[in-house]
CSV table of C-alpha atoms in Angstrom, one decimal:
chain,number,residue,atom,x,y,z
R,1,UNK,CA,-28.8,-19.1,38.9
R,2,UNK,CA,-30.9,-16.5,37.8
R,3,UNK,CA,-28.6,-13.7,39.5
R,4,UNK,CA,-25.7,-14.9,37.9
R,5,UNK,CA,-27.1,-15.3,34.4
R,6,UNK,CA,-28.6,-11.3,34.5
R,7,UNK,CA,-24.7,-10.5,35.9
R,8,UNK,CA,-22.9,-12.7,33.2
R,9,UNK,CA,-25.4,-11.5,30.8
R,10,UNK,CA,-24.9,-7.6,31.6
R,11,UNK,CA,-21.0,-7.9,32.1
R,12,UNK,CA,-20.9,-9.2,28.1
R,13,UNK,CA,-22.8,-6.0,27.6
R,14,UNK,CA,-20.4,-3.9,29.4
R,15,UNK,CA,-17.5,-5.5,28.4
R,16,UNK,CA,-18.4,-5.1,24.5
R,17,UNK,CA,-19.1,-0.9,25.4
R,18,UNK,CA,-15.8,-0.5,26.6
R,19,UNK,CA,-14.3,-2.2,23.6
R,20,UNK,CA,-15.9,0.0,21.5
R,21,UNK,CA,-15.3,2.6,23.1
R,22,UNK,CA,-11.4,1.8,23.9
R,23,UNK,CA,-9.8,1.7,26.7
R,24,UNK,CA,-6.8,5.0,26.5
R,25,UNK,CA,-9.3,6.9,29.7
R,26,UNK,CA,-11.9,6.3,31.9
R,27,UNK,CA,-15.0,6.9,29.1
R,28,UNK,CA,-18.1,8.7,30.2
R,29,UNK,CA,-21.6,7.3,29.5
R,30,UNK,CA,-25.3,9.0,30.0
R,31,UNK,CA,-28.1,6.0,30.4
R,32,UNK,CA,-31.4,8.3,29.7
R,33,UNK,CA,-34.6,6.6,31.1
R,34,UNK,CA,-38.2,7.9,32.2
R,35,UNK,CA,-38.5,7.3,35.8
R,36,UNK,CA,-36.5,4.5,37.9
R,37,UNK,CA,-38.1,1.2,38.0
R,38,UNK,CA,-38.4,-1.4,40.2
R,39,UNK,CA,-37.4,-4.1,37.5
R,40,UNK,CA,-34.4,-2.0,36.0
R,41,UNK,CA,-33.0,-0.1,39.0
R,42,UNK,CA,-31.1,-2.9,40.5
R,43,UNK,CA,-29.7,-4.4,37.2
R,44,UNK,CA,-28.8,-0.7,36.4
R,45,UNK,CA,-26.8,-0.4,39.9
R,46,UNK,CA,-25.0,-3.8,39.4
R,47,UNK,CA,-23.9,-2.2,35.8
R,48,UNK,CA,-22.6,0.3,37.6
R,49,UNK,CA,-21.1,-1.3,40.1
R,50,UNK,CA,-18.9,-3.9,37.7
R,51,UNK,CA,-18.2,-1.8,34.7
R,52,UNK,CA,-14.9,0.7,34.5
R,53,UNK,CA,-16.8,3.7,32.8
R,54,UNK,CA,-17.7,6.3,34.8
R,55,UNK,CA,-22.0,6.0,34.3
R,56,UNK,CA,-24.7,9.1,34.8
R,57,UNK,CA,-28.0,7.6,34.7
R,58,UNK,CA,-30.7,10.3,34.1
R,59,UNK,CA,-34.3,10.4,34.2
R,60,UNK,CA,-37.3,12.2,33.1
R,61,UNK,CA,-38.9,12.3,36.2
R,62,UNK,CA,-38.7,10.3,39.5
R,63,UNK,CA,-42.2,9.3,39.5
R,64,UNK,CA,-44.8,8.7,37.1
R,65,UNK,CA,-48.8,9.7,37.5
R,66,UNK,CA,-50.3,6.9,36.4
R,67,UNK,CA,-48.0,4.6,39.1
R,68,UNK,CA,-47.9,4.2,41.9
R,69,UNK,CA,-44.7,3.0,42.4
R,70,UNK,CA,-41.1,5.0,42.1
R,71,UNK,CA,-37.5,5.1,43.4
R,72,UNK,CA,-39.0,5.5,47.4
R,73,UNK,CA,-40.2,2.3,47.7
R,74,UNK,CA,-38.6,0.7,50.6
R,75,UNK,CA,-36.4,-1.9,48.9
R,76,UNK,CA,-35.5,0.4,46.4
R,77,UNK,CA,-34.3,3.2,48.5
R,78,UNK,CA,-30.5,2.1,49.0
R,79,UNK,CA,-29.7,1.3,45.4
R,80,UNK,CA,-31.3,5.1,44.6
R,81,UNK,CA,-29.3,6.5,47.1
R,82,UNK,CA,-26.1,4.6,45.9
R,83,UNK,CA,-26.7,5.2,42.1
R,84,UNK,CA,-24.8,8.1,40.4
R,85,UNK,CA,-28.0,9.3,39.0
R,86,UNK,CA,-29.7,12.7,38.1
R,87,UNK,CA,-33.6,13.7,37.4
R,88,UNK,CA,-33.9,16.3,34.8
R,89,UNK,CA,-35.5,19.6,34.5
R,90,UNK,CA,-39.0,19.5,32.5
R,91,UNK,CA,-42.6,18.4,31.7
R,92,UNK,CA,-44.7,15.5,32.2
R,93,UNK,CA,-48.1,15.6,30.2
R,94,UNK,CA,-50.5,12.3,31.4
R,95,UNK,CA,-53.0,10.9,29.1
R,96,UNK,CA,-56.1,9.6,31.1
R,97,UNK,CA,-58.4,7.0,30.4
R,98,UNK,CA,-58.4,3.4,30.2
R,99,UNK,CA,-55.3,3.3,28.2
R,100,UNK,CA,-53.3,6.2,30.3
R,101,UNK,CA,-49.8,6.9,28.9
R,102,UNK,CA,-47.4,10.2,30.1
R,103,UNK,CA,-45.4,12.4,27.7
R,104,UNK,CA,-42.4,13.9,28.9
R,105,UNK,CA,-40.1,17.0,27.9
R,106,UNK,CA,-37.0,17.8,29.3
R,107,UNK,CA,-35.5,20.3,27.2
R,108,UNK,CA,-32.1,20.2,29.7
R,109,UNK,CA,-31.5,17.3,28.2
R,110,UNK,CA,-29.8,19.0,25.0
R,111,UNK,CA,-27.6,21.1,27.2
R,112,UNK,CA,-26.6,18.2,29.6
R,113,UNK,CA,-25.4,16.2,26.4
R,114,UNK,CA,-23.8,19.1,24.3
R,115,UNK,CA,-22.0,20.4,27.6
R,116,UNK,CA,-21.4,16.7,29.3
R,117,UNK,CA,-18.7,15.2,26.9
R,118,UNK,CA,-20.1,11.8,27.1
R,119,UNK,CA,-18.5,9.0,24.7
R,120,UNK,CA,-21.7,7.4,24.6
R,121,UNK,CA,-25.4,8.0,25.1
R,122,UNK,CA,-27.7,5.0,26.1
R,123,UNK,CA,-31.5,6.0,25.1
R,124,UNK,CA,-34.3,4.2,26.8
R,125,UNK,CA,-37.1,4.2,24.0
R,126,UNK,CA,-38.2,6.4,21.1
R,127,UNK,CA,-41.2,7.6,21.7
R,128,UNK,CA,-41.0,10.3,24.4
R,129,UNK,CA,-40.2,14.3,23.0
R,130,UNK,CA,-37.2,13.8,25.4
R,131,UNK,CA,-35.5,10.8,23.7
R,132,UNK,CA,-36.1,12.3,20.4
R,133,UNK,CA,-34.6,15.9,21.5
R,134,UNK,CA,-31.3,13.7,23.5
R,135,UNK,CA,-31.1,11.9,19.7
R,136,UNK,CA,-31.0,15.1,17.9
R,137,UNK,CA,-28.4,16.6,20.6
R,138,UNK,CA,-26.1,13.7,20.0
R,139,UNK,CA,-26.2,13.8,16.2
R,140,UNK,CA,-25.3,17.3,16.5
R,141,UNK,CA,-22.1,16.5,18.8
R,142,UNK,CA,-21.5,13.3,16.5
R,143,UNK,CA,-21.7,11.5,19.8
R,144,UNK,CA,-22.9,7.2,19.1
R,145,UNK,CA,-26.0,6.4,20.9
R,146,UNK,CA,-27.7,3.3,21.7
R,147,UNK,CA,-31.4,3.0,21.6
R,148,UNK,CA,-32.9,0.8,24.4
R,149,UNK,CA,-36.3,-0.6,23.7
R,150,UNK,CA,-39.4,-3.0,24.4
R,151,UNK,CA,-41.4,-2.3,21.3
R,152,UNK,CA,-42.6,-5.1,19.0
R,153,UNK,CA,-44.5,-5.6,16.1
R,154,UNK,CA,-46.8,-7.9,17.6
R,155,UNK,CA,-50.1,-5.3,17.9
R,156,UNK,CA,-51.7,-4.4,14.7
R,157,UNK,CA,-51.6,-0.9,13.7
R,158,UNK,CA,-53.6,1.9,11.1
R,159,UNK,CA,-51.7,2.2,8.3
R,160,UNK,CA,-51.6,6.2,9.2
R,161,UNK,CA,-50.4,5.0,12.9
R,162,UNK,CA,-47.8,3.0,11.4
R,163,UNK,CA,-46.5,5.8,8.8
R,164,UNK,CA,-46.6,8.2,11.6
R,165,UNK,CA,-44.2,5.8,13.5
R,166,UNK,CA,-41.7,5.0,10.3
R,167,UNK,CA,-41.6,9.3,10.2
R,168,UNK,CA,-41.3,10.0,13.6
R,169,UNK,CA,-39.4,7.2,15.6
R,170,UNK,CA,-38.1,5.9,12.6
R,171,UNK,CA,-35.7,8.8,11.9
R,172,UNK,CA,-34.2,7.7,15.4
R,173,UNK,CA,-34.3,4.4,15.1
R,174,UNK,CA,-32.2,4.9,12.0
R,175,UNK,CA,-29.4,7.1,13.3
R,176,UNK,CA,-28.7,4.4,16.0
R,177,UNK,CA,-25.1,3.2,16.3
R,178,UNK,CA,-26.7,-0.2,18.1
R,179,UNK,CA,-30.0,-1.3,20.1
R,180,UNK,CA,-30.6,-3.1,23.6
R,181,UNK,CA,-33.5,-4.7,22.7
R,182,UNK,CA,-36.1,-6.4,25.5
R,183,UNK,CA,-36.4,-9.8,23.8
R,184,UNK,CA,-36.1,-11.5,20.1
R,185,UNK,CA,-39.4,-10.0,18.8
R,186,UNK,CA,-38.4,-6.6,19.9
R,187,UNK,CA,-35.0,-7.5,17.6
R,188,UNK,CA,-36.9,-8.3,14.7
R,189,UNK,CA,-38.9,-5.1,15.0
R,190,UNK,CA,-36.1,-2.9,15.2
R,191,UNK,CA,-34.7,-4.6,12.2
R,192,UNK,CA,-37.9,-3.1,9.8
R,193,UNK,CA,-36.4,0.7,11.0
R,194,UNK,CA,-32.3,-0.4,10.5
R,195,UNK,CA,-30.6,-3.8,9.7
R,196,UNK,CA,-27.2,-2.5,9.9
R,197,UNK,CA,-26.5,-1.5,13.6
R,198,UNK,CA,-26.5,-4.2,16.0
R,199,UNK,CA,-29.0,-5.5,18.0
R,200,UNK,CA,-28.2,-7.1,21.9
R,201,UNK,CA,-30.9,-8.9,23.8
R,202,UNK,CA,-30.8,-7.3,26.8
R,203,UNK,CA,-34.2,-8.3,29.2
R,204,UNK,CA,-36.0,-6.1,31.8
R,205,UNK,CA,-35.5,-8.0,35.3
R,206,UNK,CA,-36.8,-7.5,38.6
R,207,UNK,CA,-34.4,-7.5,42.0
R,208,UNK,CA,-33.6,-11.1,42.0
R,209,UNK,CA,-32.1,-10.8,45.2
R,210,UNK,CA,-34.5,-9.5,47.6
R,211,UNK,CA,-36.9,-11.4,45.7
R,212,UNK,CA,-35.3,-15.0,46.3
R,213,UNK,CA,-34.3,-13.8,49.8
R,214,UNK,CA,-38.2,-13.1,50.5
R,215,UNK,CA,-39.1,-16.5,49.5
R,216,UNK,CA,-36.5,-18.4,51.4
R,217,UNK,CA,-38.0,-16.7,54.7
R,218,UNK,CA,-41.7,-17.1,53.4
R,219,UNK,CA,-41.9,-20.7,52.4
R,220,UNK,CA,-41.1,-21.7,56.0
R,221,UNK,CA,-44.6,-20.5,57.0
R,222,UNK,CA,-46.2,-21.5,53.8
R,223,UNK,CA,-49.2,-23.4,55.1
R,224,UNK,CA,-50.2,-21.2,57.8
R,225,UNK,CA,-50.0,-18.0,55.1
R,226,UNK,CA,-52.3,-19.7,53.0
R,227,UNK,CA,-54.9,-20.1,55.8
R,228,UNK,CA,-54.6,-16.6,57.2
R,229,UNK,CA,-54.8,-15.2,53.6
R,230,UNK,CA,-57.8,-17.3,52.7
R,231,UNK,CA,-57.1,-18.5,49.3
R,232,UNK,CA,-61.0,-18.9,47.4
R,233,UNK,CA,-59.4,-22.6,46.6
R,234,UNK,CA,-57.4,-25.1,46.5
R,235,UNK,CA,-55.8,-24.1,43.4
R,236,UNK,CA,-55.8,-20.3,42.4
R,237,UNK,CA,-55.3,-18.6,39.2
R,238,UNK,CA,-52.5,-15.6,40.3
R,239,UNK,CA,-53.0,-12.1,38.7
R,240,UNK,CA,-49.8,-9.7,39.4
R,241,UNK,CA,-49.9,-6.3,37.7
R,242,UNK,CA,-51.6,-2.6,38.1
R,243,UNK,CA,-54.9,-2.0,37.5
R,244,UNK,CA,-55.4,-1.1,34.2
R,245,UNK,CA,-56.8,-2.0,31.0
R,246,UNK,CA,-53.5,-2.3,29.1
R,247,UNK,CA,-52.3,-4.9,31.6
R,248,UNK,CA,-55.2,-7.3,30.3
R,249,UNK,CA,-57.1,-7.2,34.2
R,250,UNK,CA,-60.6,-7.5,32.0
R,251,UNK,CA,-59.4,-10.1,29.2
R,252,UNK,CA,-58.3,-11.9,32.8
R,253,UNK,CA,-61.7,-11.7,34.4
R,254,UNK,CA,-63.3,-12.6,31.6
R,255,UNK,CA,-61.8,-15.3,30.3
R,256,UNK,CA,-62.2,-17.4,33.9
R,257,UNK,CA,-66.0,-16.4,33.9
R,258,UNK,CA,-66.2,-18.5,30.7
R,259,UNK,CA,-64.7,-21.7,32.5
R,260,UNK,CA,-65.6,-21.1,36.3
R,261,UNK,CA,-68.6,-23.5,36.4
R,262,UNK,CA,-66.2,-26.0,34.7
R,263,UNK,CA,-63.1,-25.6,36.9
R,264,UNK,CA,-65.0,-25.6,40.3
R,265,UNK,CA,-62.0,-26.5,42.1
R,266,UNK,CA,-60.0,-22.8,40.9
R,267,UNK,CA,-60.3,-19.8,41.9
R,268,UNK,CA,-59.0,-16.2,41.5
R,269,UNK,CA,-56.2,-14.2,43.0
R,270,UNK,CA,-55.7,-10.6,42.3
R,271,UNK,CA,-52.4,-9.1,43.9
């Protein structure tokens, strides 16, 4: 059910691009993105696979520093092979810490939109150098882009930190013929920056497939994984995610030490 609601859900998308677009010739389309991820590469190869333009999906880079996961992990490897795809020329500047972030510039982006006679540009995010410089490329071409984001208005800000943002992404933002937005609250955030272009949900999702797949041959040897893997309790509290303080690992931890000695019966499971 879940595989066929992403697919009807992305056809709609695809369906209302190549409206817009028209349908005289087969229209081009550049999807920009940062690195392939293992929660957008198979929806992005299924858009491929079902829609009539003729899709370049480019990235920044194929990897980022602070993960440690990319296009060559194993169940990824076919769909990367498969994908008409491209990784760009440039720089990737990494932020350390316990809040680590990467920048990246890819001037080669300008030339690859001025020279590539795309119909339409698909811009995953605002805030890198190279989504700004691809926005800039197609206002100088007069070629309509689409800004894909996740942002939300839900994390309080500085005011400076928030005028910096309504300057700099803003300007973007604003320019925007339409917006792929992650979820309703990303929506309503967009709508602060430009209430006019329209807004599509359009929600990051993880390889339905091979995930379902795993759990069919899994749950036949349930029991006798939960022994070997030696589960603290009887009923577990499950942690999925890297390693890092943005992904709330210490609110986690710290949160069940308040409760533990009331909840003996629970434990913890960190994957």
């Amino acid at each position: 059910t879940i595989v066929n609601f992403n697919l009807t859900v992305e056809k709609r998308k695809i369906a209302l691009m190549e409206t817009t677009l028209s349908a005289e010739s087969k229209k081009k389309i550049l999807w920009l993105g940062e690195i392939p991820t293992p929660y957008r590469l198979p929806l992005q190869y299924q858009i491929e696979r079902n829609s009539k333009c003729e899709i370049l999906f480019a990235y920044c880079a194929e990897k980022q520093a602070d993960r440690s996961w990319g296009a060559q992990e194993k169940e990824l490897q076919k769909i990367w092979g498969a994908l008409h795809h491209k990784v760009l020329e440039g720089w990737q500047f990494q932020r350390k810490g316990s809040n680590p972030y990467s920048l990246f510039l890819n001037p080669e982006v300008w030339s690859l939109i001025r020279k590539g006679r795309f119909d339409l540009v698909i811009i995953g995010g605002w805030f890198q150098p190279t989504m700004f410089l691809a926005a800039l490329a197609c206002f100088s071409r007069r070629i309509p882009f689409v800004v894909h984001s996740e942002s939300h208005g839900l994390k309080k800000r500085f005011f400076l930190k928030r005028l910096f943002k309504y300057i700099y992404p803003g300007a973007l933002i604003r320019l925007a013929s339409a917006f792929l937005a992650t979820g309703s609250q990303s929506a309503k955030y967009l709508n602060q920056y430009n209430r006019k272009s329209p807004k599509f949900i359009f929600p990051n999702a993880a390889n339905n497939d091979f995930f379902i797949s795993e759990n069919k041959r899994l749950e036949k040897k349930k029991n006798t994984l939960i022994r070997e893997l030696h589960y603290p309790c009887r009923h577990n509290f499950l942690f999925v995610g890297r390693m890092v303080e943005i992904k709330g690992i210490r609110d986690f931890i710290n949160a069940f030490d308040k409760v533990a000695d009331r909840i003996t019966d629970w434990g913890v499971v960190i994957v």
